[in-house]
CSV table of C-alpha atoms in Angstrom, one decimal:
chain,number,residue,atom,x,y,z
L,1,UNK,CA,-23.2,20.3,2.8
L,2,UNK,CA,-22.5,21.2,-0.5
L,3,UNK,CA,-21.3,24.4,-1.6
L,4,UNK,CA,-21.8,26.0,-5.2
L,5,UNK,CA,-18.6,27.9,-5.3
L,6,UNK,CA,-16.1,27.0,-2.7
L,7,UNK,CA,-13.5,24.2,-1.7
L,8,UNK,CA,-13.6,22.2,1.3
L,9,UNK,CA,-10.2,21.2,2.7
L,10,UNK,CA,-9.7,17.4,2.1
L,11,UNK,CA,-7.8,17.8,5.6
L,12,UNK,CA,-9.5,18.8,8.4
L,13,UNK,CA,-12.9,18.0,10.3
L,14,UNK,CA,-16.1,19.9,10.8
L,15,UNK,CA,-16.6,20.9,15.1
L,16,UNK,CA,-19.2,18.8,16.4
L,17,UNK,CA,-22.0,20.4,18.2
L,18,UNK,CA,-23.5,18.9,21.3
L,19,UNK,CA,-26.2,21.1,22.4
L,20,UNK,CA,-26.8,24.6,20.1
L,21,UNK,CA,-29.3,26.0,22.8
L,22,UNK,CA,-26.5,25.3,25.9
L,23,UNK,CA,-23.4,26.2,23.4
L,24,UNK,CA,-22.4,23.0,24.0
L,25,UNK,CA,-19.7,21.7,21.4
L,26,UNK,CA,-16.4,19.6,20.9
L,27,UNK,CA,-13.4,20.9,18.4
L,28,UNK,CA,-11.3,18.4,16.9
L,29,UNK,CA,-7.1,18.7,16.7
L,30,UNK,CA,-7.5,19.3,13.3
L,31,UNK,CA,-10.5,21.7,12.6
L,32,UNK,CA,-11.8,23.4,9.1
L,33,UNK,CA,-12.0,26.9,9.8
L,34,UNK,CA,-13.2,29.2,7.5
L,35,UNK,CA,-11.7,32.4,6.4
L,36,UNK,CA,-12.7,35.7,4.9
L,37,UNK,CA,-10.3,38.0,4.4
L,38,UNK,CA,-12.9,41.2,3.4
L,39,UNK,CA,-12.2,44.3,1.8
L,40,UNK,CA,-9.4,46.9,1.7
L,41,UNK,CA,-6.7,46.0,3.7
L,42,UNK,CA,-8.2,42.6,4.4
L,43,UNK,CA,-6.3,41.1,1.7
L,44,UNK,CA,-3.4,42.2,3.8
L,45,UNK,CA,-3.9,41.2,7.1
L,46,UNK,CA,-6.0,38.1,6.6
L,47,UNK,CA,-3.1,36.3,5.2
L,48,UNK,CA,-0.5,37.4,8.3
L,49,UNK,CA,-3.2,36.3,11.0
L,50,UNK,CA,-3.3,33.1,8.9
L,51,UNK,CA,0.0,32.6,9.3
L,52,UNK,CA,0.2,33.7,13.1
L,53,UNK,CA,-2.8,31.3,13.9
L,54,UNK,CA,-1.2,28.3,11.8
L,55,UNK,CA,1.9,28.4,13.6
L,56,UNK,CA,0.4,28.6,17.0
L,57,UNK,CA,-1.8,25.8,16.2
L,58,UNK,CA,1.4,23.8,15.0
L,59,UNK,CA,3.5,24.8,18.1
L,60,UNK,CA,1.0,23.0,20.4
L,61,UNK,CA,0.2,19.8,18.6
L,62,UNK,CA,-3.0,21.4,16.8
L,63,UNK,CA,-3.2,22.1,12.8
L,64,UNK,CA,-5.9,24.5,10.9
L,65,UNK,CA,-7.1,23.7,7.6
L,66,UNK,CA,-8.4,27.5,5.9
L,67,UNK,CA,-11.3,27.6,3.7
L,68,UNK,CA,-11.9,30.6,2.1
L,69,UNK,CA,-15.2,32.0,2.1
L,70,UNK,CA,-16.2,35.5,0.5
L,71,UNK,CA,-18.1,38.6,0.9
L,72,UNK,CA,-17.9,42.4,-0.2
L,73,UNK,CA,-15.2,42.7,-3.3
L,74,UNK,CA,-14.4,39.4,-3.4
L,75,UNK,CA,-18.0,37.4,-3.3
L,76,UNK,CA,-18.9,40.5,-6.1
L,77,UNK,CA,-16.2,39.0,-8.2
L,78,UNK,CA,-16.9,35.6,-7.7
L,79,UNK,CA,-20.5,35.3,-7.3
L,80,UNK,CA,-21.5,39.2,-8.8
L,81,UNK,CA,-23.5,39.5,-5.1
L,82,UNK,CA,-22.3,41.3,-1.9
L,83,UNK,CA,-23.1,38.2,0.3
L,84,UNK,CA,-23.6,35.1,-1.3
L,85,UNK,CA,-25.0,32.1,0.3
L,86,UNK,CA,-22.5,30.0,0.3
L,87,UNK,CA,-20.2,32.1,2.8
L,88,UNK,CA,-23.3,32.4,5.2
L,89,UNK,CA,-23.6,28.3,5.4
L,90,UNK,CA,-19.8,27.8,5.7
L,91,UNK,CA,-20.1,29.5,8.6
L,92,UNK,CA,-22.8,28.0,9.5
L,93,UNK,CA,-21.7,24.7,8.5
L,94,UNK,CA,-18.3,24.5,10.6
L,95,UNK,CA,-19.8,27.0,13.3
L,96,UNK,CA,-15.9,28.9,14.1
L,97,UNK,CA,-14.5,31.7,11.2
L,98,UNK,CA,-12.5,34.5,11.5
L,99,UNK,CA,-13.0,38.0,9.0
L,100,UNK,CA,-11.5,40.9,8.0
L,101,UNK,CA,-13.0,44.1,7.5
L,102,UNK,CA,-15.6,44.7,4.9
L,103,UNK,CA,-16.4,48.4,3.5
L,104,UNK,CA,-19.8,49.8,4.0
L,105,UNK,CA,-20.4,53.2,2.0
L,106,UNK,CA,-21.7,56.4,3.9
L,107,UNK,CA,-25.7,57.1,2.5
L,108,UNK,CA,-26.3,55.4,-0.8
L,109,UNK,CA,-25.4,51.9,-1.4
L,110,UNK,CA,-26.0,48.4,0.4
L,111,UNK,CA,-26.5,48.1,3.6
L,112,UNK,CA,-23.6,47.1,6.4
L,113,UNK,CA,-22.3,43.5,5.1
L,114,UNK,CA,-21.4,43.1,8.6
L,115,UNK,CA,-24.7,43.9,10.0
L,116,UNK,CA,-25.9,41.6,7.7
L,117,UNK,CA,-23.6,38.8,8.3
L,118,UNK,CA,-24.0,39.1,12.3
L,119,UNK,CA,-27.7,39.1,11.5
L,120,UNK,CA,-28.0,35.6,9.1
L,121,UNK,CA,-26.4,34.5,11.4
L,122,UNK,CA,-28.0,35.3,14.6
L,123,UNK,CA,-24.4,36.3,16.4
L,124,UNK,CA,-25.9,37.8,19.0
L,125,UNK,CA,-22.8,38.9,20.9
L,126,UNK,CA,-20.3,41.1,19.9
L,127,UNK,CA,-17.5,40.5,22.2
L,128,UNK,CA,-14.9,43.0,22.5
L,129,UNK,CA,-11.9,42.7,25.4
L,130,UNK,CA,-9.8,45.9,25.6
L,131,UNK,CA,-6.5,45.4,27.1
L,132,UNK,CA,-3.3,47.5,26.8
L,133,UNK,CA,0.2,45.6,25.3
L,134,UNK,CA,3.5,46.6,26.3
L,135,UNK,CA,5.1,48.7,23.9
L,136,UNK,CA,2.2,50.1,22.5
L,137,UNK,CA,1.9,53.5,22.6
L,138,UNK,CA,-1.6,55.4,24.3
L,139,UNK,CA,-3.3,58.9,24.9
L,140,UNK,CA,-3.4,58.4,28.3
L,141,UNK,CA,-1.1,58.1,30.7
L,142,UNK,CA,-1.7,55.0,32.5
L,143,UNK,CA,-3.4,52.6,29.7
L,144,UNK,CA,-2.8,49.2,31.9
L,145,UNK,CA,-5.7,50.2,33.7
L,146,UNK,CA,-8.1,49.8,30.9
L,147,UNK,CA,-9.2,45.7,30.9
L,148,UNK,CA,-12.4,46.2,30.2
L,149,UNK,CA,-15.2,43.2,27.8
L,150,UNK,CA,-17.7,44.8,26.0
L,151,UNK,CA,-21.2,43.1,25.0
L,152,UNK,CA,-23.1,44.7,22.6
L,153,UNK,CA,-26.3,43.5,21.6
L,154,UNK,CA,-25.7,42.6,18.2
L,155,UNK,CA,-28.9,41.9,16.4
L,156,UNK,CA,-31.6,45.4,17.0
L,157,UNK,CA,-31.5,48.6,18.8
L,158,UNK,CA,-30.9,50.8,15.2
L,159,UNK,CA,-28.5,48.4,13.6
L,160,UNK,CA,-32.0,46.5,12.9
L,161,UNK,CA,-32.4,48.3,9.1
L,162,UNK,CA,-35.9,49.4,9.8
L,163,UNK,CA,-35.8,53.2,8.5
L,164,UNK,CA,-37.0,54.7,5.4
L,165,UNK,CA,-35.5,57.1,3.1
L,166,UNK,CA,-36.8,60.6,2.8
L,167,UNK,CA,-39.3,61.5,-0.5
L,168,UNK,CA,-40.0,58.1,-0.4
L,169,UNK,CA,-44.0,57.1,-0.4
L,170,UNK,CA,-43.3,54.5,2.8
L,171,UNK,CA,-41.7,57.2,5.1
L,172,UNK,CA,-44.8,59.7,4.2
L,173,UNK,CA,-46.5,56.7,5.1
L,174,UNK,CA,-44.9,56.4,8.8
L,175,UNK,CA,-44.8,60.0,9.2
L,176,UNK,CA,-48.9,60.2,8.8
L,177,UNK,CA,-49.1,57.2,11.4
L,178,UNK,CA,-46.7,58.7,13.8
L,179,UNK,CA,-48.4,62.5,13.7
L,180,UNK,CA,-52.1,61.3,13.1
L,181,UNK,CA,-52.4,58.0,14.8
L,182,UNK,CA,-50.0,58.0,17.8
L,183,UNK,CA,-50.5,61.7,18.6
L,184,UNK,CA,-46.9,63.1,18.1
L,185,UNK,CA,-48.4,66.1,15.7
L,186,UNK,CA,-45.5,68.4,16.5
L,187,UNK,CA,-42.4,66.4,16.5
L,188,UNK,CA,-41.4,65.8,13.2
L,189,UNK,CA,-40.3,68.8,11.3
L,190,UNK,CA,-42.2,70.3,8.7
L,191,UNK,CA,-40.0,69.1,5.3
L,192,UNK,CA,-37.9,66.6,4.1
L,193,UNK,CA,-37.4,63.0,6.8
L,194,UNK,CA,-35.5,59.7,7.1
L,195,UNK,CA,-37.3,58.0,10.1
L,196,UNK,CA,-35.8,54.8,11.7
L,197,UNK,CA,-37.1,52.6,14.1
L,198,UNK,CA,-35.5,51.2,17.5
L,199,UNK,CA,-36.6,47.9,18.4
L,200,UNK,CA,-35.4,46.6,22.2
L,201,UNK,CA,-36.7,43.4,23.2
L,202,UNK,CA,-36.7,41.3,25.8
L,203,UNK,CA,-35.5,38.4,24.4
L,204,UNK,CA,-32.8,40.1,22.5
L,205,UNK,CA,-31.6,41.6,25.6
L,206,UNK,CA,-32.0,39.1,27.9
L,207,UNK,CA,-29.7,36.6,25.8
L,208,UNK,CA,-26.9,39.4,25.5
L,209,UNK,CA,-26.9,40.4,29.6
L,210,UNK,CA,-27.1,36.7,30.7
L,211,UNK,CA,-23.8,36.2,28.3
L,212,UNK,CA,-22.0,38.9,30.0
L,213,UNK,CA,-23.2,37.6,33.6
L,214,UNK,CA,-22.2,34.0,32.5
L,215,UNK,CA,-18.6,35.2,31.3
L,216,UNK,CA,-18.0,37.5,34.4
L,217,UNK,CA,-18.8,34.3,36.6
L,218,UNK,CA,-16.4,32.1,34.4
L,219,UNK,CA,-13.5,35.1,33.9
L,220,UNK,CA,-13.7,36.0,37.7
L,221,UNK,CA,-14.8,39.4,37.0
L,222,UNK,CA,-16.1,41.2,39.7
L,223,UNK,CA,-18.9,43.5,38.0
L,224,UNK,CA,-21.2,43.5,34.8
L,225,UNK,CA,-22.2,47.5,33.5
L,226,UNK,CA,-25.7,48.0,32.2
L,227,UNK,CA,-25.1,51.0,29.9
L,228,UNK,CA,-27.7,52.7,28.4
L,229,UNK,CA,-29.7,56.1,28.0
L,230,UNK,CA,-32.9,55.2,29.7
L,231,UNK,CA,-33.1,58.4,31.2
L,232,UNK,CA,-34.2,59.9,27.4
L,233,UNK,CA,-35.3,56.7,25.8
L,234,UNK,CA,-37.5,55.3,28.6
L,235,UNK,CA,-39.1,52.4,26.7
L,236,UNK,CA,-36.0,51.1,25.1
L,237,UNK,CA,-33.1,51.8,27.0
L,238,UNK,CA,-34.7,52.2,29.7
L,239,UNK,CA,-36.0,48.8,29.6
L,240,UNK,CA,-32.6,47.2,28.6
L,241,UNK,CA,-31.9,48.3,31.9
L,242,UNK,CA,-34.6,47.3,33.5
L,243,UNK,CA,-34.8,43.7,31.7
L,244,UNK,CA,-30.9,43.3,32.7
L,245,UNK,CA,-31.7,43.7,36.3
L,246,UNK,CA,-34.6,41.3,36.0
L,247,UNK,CA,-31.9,38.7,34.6
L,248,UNK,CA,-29.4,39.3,37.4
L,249,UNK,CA,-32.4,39.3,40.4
L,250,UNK,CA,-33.9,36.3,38.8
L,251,UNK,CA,-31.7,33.9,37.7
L,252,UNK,CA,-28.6,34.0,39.3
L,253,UNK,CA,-29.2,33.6,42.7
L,254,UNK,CA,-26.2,34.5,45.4
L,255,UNK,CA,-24.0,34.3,42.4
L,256,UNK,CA,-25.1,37.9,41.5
L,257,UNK,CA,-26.1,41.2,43.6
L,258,UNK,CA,-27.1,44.3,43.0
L,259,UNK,CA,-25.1,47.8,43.4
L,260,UNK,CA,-28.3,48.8,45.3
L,261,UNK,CA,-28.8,45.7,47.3
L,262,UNK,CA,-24.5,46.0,47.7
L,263,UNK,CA,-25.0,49.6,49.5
L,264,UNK,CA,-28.5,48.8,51.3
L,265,UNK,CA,-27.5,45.8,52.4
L,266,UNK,CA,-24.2,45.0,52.8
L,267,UNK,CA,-22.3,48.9,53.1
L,268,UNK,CA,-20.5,48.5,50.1
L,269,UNK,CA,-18.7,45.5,51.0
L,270,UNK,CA,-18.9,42.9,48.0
L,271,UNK,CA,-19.0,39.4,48.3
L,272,UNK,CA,-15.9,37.2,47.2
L,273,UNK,CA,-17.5,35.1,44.9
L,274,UNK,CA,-20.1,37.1,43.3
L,275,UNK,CA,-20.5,39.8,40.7
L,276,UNK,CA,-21.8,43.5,41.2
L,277,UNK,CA,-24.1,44.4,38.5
L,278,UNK,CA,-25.2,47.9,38.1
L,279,UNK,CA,-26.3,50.3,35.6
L,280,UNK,CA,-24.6,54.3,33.8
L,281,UNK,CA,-26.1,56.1,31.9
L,282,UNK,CA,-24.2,56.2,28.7
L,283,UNK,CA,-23.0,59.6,28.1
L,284,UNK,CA,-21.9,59.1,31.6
L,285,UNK,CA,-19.8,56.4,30.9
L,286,UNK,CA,-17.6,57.6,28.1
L,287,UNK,CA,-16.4,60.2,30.8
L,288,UNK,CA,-16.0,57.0,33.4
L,289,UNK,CA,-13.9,54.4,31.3
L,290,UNK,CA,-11.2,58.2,31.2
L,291,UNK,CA,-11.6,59.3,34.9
L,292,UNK,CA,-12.5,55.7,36.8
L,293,UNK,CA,-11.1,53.4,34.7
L,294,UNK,CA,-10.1,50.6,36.6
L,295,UNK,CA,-13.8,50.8,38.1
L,296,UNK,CA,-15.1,48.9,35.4
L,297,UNK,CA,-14.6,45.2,34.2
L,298,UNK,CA,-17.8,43.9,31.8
L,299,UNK,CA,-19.9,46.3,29.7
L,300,UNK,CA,-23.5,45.5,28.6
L,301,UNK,CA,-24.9,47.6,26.2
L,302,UNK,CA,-27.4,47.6,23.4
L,303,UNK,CA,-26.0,47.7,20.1
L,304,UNK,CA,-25.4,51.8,19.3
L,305,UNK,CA,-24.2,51.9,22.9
L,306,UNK,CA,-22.1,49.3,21.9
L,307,UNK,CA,-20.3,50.5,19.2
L,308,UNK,CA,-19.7,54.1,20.3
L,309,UNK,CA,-17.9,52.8,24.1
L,310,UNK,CA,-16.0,49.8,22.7
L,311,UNK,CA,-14.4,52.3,20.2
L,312,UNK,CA,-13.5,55.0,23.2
L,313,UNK,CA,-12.6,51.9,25.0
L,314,UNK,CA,-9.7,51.2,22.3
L,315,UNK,CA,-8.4,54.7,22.1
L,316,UNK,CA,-7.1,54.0,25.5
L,317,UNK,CA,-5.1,50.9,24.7
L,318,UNK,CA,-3.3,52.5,20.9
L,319,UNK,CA,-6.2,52.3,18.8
L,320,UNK,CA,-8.5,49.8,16.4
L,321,UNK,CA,-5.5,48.8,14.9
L,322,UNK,CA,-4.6,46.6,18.4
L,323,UNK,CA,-8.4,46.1,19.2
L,324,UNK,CA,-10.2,42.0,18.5
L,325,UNK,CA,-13.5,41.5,18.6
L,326,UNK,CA,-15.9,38.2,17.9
L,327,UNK,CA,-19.3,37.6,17.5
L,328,UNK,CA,-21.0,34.9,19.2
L,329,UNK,CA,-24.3,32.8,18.7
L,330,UNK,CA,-25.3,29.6,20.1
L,331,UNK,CA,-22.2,26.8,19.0
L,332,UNK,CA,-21.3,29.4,16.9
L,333,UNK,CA,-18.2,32.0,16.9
L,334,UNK,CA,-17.2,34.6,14.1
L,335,UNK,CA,-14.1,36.6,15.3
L,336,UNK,CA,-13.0,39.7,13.4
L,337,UNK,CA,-11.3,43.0,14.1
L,338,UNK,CA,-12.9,46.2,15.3
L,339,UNK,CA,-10.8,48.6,12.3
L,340,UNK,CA,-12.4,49.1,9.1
L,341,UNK,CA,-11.2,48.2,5.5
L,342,UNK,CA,-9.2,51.6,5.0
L,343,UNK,CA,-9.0,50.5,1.4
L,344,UNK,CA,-6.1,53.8,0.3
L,345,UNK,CA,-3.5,51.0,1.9
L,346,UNK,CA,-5.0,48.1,-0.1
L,347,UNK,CA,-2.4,46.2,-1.2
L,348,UNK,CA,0.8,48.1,0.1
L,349,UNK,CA,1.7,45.7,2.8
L,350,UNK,CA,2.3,48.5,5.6
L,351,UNK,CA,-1.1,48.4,7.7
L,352,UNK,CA,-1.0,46.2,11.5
L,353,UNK,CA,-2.8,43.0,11.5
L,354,UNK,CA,-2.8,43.0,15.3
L,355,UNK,CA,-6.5,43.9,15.4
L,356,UNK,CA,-7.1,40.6,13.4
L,357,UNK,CA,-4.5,38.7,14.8
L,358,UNK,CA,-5.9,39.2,18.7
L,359,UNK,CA,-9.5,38.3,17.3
L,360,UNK,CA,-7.9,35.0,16.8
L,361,UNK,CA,-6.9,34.4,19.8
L,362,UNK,CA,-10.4,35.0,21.0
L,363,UNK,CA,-11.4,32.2,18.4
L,364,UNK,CA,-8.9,30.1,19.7
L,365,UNK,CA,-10.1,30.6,23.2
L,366,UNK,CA,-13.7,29.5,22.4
L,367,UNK,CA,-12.6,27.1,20.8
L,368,UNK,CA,-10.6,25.7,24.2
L,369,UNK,CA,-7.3,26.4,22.7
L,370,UNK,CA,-6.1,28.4,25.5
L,371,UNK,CA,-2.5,27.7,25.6
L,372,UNK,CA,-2.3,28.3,21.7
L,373,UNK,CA,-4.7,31.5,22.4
L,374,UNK,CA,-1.6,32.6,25.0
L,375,UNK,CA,0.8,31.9,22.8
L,376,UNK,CA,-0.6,33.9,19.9
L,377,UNK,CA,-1.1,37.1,22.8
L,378,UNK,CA,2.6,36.7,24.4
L,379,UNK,CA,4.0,36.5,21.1
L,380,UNK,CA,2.1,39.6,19.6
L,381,UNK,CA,3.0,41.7,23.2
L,382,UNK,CA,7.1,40.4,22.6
L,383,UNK,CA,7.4,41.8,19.2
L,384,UNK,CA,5.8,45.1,19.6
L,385,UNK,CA,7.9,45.7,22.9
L,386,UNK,CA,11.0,44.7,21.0
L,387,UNK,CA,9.8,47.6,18.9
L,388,UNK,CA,9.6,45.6,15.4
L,389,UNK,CA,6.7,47.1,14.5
L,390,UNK,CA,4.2,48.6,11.4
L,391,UNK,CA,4.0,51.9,10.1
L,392,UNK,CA,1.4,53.0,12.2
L,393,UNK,CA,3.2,52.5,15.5
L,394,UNK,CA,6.3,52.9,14.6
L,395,UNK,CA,5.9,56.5,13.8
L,396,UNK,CA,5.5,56.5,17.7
L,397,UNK,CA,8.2,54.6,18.4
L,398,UNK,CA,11.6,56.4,19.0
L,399,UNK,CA,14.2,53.6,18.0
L,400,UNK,CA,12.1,50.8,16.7
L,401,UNK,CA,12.2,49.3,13.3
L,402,UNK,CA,9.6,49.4,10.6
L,403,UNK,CA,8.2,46.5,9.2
L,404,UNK,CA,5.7,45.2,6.3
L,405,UNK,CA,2.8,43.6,7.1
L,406,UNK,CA,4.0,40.2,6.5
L,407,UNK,CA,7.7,40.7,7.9
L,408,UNK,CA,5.4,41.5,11.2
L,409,UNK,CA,3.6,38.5,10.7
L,410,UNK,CA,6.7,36.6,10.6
L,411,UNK,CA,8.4,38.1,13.7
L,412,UNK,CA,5.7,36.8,15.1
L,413,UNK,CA,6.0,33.7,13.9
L,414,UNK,CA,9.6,33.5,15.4
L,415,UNK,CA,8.3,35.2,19.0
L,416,UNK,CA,5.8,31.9,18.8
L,417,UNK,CA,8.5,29.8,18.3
L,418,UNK,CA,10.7,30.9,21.0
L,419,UNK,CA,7.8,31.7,24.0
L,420,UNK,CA,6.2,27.6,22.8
């Protein structure tokens, strides 16, 4: 494929896919991978997990050949467009790429780049494993218990776009249907109204719960979480609930049970080899990842749900500066952090990459590059216990030293060396 505004590696080969439907595919020694380093602080932390990932690579007889692609600042620069094509068919293209944070204003303005992104290009998944490091500090007093993967659906639920502003002629439009035509006269307020729309389906759901299911059997995990707030909104939530049951009954066999069919049937006791999966409601649920913590091992959620718990999640473990996250489609895998762009320390070389760093290692582990994926995780966990660490940490820290951005990046580097 050709590409209007942006360099293909001479080094380096595409990842061949085998089967897109059974995310089937084969990654070379040497693969193009590209990379956007987003907004803000991006241009700070794209660079050191770069460098992290390269060496990694390196240490275990891989290599990496970066291609930068663009979107937010940079693609307006560039191509004078927020999202220009050409980053959406890299990624595409060589199906594994690694971001950095892109800003999305409050109100006025464009809509979520990453929304956008995640929708182009159909990454269903949003993958989020929360897992405390040595060293780093935590609100609570025993943060080792939180190991908890969130899957939140990545594609509808609110996130889908379909609202309409107030004043507007469309959202008079909608609020006439709603009151006159589907009988809700005296919901909506008399005045001003934004009105959005929350699609659920069964497809989208389906797709997302029978990817956690799959990774709990792979991961030996020993439960799967339906978390929603079908107890209010019965026809969405409550049927993400009750479509993620349907999934687990149907098509998993004695792989899977049910907490109900674990109690009726069984008295609690749950089989070796198979996964529990049950349902909380979501409000629920933020209280049980603080008071039953090590209770809970996968989390399916639509995608509001999503967003709200992974973030509680990583207050547990330090914060979204420690926290990875990837989105996945079929062959396809786009790992970036959980933090946003925080654009007053653009360019100051203070902020933690860790965030972006430990997305990579989920990249790396898609990609079958487990030991490098290891590597990349040891290494991160030995320099922050050593206490060579950013601003943000070390402000925590009683004795430790404070390092830039890319002097992190190259302690690192060295811990790679030395664990390889």
């Amino acid at each position: 494929m050709e590409f209007d505004k942006l360099e293909v590696p001479d080094e380096g080969q595409r990842v061949e896919v085998l089967d897109e439907d059974a995310d089937e595919f084969e990654v070379p020694d040497h693969p193009i991978v590209p990379i956007l380093y987003g907004d803000g602080i991006g241009t700070d932390v794209g660079p050191a997990a770069q460098k992290v990932l390269t060496a990694a690579a390196q240490e275990t007889g891989r290599d990496v050949s970066w291609m930068r692609v663009y979107a937010g600042e940079s693609a307006r620069e560039k191509y004078d467009e927020n999202l220009p094509q050409d980053t959406v068919d890299a990624i595409k293209e060589f199906r594994i790429a690694l971001k950095g944070p892109l800003t999305t204003p409050v109100g006025a303005g464009f809509r979520s780049l990453n929304v956008a992104l995640r929708k182009r290009l159909d990454t269903y998944a949003n993958v989020r494993p929360t897992y405390h490091l040595d060293g780093v500090p935590s609100p609570v007093t025993r943060p080792e218990q939180m190991d908890m993967v969130n899957f939140r659906e990545n594609t509808e639920d609110v996130y889908a776009g379909i609202e309409w502003e107030e004043g507007t002629d469309e959202v008079e439009k909608v609020r006439e249907f709603v009151e006159d035509e589907m009988g809700f006269d005296e919901t909506i307020h008399d005045g001003a109204v934004g009105i959005g729309i929350k699609p659920i389906t069964e497809f989208g759901t389906k797709r997302l719960v029978r990817r956690a299911i799959d990774y709990a059997l792979e991961h030996d995990r020993d439960s799967v979480t339906l978390v929603h707030k079908g107890n209010i909104m019965k026809f969405t939530e409550g049927q993400f609930r009750d479509w993620g049951y349907e999934v687990a009954v149907e098509e998993y066999g004695d792989e899977v049970i049910t907490e109900d069919t674990l109690w009726e049937e069984r008295d609690g006791e749950q089989p070796d080899d198979a996964v529990v999966v049950n349902d909380r409601i979501a409000d629920n649920m933020l209280q049980q990842i603080l008071t039953r913590t090590e209770n809970y091992d996968v989390l399916a959620m639509p995608n509001l749900n999503g967003d709200y718990l992974s973030d509680a999640c990583g207050a547990q473990i330090g914060g979204l500066g420690i926290a990875p996250g990837a989105n996945f489609g079929n062959a396809l895998c786009l790992a970036e952090p959980v933090h946003g762009s925080a654009p007053k320390y653009a360019g100051q070389d203070k902020v933690n990459p860790s965030a972006i760093i430990l997305s990579g290692v989920l990249l790396y582990e898609y990609m079958g590059w487990n030991d490098a994926a290891q590597l990349v995780k040891d290494a991160v966990e030995e320099t922050i216990s050593s206490k060579m660490v950013t601003y943000d940490l070390h402000r925590q820290i009683e004795g430790g030293e404070k390092l830039a951005t890319s002097e992190y990046a190259d302690e690192i580097v060295k811990n790679i060396e030395k664990l390889a």
